[in-house]
C-alpha positions as protocol buffer text, in pm:
chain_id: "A"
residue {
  index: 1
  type: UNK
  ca { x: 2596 y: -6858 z: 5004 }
}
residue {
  index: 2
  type: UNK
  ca { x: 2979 y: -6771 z: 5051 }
}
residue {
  index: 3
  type: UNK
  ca { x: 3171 y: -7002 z: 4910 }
}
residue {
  index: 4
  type: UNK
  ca { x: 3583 y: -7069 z: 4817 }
}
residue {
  index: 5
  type: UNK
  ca { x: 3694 y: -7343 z: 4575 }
}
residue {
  index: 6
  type: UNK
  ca { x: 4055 y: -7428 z: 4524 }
}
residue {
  index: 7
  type: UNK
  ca { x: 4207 y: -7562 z: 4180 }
}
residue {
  index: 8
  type: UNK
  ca { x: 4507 y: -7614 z: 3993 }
}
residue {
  index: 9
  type: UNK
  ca { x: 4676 y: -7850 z: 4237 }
}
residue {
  index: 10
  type: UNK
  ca { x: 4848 y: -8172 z: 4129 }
}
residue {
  index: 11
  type: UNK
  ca { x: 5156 y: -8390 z: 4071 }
}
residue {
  index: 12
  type: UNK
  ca { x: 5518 y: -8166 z: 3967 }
}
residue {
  index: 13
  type: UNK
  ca { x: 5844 y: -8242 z: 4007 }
}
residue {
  index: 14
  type: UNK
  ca { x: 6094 y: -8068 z: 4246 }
}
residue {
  index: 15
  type: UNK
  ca { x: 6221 y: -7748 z: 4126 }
}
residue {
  index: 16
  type: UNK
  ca { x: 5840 y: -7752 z: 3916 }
}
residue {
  index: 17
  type: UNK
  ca { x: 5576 y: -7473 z: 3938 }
}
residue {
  index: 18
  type: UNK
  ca { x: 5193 y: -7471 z: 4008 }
}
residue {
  index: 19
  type: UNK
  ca { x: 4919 y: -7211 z: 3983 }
}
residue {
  index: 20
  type: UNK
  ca { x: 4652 y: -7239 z: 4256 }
}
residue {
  index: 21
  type: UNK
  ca { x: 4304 y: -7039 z: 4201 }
}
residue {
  index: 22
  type: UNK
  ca { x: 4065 y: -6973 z: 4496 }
}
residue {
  index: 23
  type: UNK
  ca { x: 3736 y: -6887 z: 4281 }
}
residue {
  index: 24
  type: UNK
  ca { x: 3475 y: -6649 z: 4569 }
}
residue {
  index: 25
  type: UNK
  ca { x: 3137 y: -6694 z: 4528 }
}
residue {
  index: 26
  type: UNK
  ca { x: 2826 y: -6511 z: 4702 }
}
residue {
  index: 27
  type: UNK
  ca { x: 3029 y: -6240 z: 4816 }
}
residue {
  index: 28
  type: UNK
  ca { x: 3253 y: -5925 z: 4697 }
}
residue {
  index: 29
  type: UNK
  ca { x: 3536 y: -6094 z: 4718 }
}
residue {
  index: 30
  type: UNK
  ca { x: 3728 y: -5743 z: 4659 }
}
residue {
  index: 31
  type: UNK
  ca { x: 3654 y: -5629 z: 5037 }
}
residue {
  index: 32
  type: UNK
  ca { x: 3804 y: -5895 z: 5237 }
}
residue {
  index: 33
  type: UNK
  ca { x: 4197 y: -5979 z: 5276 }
}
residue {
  index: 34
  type: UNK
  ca { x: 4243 y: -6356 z: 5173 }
}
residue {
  index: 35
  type: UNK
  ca { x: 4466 y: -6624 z: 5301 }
}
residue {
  index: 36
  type: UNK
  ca { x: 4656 y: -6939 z: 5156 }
}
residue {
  index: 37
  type: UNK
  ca { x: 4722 y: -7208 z: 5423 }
}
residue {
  index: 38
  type: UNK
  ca { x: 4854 y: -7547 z: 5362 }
}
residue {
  index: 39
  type: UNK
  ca { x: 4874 y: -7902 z: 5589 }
}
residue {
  index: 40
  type: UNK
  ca { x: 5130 y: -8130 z: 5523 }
}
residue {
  index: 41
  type: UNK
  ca { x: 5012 y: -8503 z: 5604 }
}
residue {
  index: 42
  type: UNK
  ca { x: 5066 y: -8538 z: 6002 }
}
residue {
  index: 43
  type: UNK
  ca { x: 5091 y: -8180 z: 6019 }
}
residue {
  index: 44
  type: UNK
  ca { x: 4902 y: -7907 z: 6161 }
}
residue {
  index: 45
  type: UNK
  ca { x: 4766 y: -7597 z: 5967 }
}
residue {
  index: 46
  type: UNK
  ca { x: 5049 y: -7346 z: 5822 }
}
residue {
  index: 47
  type: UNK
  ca { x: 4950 y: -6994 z: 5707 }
}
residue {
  index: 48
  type: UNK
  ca { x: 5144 y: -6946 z: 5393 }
}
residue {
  index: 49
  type: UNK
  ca { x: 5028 y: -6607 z: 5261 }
}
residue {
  index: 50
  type: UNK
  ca { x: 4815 y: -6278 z: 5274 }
}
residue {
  index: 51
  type: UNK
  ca { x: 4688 y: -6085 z: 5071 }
}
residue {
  index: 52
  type: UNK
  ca { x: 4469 y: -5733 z: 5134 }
}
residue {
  index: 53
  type: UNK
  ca { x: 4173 y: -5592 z: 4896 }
}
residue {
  index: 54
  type: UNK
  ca { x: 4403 y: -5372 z: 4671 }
}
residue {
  index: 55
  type: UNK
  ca { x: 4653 y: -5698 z: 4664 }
}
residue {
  index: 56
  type: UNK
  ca { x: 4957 y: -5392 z: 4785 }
}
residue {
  index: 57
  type: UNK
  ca { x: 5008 y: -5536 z: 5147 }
}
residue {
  index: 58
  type: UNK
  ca { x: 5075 y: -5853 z: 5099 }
}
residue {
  index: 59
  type: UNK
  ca { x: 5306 y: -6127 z: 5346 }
}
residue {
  index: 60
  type: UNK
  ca { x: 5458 y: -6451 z: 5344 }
}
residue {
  index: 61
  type: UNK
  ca { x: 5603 y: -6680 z: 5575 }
}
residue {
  index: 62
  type: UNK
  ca { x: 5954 y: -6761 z: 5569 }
}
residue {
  index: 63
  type: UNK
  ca { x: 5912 y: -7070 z: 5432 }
}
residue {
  index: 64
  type: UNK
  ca { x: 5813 y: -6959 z: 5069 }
}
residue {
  index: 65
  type: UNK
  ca { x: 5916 y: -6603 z: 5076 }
}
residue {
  index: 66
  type: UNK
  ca { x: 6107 y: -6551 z: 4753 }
}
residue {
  index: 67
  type: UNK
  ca { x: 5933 y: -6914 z: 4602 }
}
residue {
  index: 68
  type: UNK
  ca { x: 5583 y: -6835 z: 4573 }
}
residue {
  index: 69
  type: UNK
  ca { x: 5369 y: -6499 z: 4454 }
}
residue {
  index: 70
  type: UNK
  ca { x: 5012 y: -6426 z: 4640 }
}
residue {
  index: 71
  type: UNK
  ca { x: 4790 y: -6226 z: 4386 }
}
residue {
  index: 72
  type: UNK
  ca { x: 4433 y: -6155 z: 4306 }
}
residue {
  index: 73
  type: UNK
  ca { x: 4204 y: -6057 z: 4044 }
}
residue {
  index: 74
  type: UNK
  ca { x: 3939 y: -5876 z: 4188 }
}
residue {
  index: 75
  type: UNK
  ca { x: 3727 y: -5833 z: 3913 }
}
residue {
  index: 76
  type: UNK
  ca { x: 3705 y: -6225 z: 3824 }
}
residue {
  index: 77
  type: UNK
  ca { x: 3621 y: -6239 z: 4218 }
}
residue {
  index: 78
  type: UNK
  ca { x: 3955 y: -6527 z: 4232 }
}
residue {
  index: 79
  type: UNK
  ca { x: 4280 y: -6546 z: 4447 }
}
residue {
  index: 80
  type: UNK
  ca { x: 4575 y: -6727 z: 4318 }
}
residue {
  index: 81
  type: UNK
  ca { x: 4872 y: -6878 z: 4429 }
}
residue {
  index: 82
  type: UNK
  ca { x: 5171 y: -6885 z: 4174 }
}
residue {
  index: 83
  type: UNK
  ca { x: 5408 y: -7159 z: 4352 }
}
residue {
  index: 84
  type: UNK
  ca { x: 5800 y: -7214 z: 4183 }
}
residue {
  index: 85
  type: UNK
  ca { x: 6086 y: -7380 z: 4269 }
}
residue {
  index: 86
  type: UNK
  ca { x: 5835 y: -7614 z: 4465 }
}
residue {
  index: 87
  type: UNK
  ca { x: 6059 y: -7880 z: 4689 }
}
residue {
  index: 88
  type: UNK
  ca { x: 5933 y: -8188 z: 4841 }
}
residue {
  index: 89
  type: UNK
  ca { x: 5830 y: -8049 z: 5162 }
}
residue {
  index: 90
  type: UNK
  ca { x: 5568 y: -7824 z: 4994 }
}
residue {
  index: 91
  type: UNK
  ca { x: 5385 y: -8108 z: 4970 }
}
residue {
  index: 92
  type: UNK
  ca { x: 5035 y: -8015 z: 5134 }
}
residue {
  index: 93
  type: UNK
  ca { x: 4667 y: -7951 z: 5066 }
}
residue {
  index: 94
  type: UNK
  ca { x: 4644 y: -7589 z: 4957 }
}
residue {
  index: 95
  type: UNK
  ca { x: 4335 y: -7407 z: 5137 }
}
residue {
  index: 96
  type: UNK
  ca { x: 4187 y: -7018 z: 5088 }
}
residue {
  index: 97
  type: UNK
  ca { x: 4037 y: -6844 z: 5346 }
}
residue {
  index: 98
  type: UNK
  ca { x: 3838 y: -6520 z: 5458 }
}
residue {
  index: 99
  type: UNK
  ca { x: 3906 y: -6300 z: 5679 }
}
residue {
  index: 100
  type: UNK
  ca { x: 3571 y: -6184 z: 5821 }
}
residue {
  index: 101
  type: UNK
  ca { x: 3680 y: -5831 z: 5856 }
}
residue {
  index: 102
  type: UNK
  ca { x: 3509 y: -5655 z: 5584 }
}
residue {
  index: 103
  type: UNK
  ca { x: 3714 y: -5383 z: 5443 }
}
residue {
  index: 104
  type: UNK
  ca { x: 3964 y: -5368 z: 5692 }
}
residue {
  index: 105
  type: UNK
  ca { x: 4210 y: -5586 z: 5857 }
}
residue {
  index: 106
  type: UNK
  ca { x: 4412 y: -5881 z: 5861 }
}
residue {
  index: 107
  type: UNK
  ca { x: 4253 y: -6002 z: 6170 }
}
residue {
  index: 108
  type: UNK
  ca { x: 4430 y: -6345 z: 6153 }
}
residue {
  index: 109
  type: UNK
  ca { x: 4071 y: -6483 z: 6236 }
}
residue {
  index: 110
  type: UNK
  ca { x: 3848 y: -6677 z: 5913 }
}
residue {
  index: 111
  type: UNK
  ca { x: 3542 y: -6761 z: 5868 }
}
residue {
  index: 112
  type: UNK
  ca { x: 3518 y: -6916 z: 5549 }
}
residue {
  index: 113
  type: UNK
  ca { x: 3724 y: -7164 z: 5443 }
}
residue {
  index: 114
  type: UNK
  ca { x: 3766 y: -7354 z: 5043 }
}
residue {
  index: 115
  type: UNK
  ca { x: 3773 y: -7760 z: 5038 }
}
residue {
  index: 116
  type: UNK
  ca { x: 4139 y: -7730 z: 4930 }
}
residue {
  index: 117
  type: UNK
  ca { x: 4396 y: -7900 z: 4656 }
}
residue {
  index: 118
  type: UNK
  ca { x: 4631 y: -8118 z: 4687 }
}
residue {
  index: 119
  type: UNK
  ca { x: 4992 y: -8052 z: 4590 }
}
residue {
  index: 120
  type: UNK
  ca { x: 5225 y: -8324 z: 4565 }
}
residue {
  index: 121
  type: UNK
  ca { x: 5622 y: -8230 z: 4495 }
}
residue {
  index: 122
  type: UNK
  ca { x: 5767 y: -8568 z: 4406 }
}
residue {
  index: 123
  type: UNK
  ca { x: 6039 y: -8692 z: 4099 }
}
């Protein structure tokens, strides 16, 4: 079955760095765009970043544009999420998710969705 597991969160300090993996399983992961969204406690869901199936159309949103680097090895079937200069207020629980659009896209719609990681930004 389809599935999307999140690692590599954890404890850093502000101004710290963090590599997030999204590992696919039970599907090509290679012909779907994939997300990164986060939730800050008390927060609602914020899209973070995209990513398409050749990883050259890729977006942020404002909030980590310049801070954090969307990539994807297709071959290893994993997306990843290299985070720097993290501040407090990325503080969130990291999620990946599919866009159901085989091959084309983004939609902005997801069907599948990883547990998530936690990332805490705290001295």
């Amino acid at each position: 079955q389809v599935q999307l597991v999140e690692s590599g969160g954890g404890l850093v300090q502000p101004v710290g760095s963090l590599r997030l993996s999204c590992a696919a399983s039970g599907f090509a992961s290679s012909s779907y765009w994939l997300y990164w969204f986060r939730q800050a406690p008390g927060k609602g869901l914020e899209w973070v970043s995209v990513i398409n199936t050749g990883a050259d159309s890729i977006l942020y949103a404002d909030s980590v544009k310049g801070r954090f680097t969307i990539s994807r090895d297709n071959a290893k079937n994993t997306l990843y999420l290299h985070m720097n200069s993290l501040k407090p207020e990325d503080t969130a629980r990291y999620y990946c998710a599919r866009d159901p659009s085989e091959g084309s896209g983004p939609t902005y719609r997801y069907d599948y969705w990883g547990q998530g990681t936690q990332v805490t930004v705290s001295s």
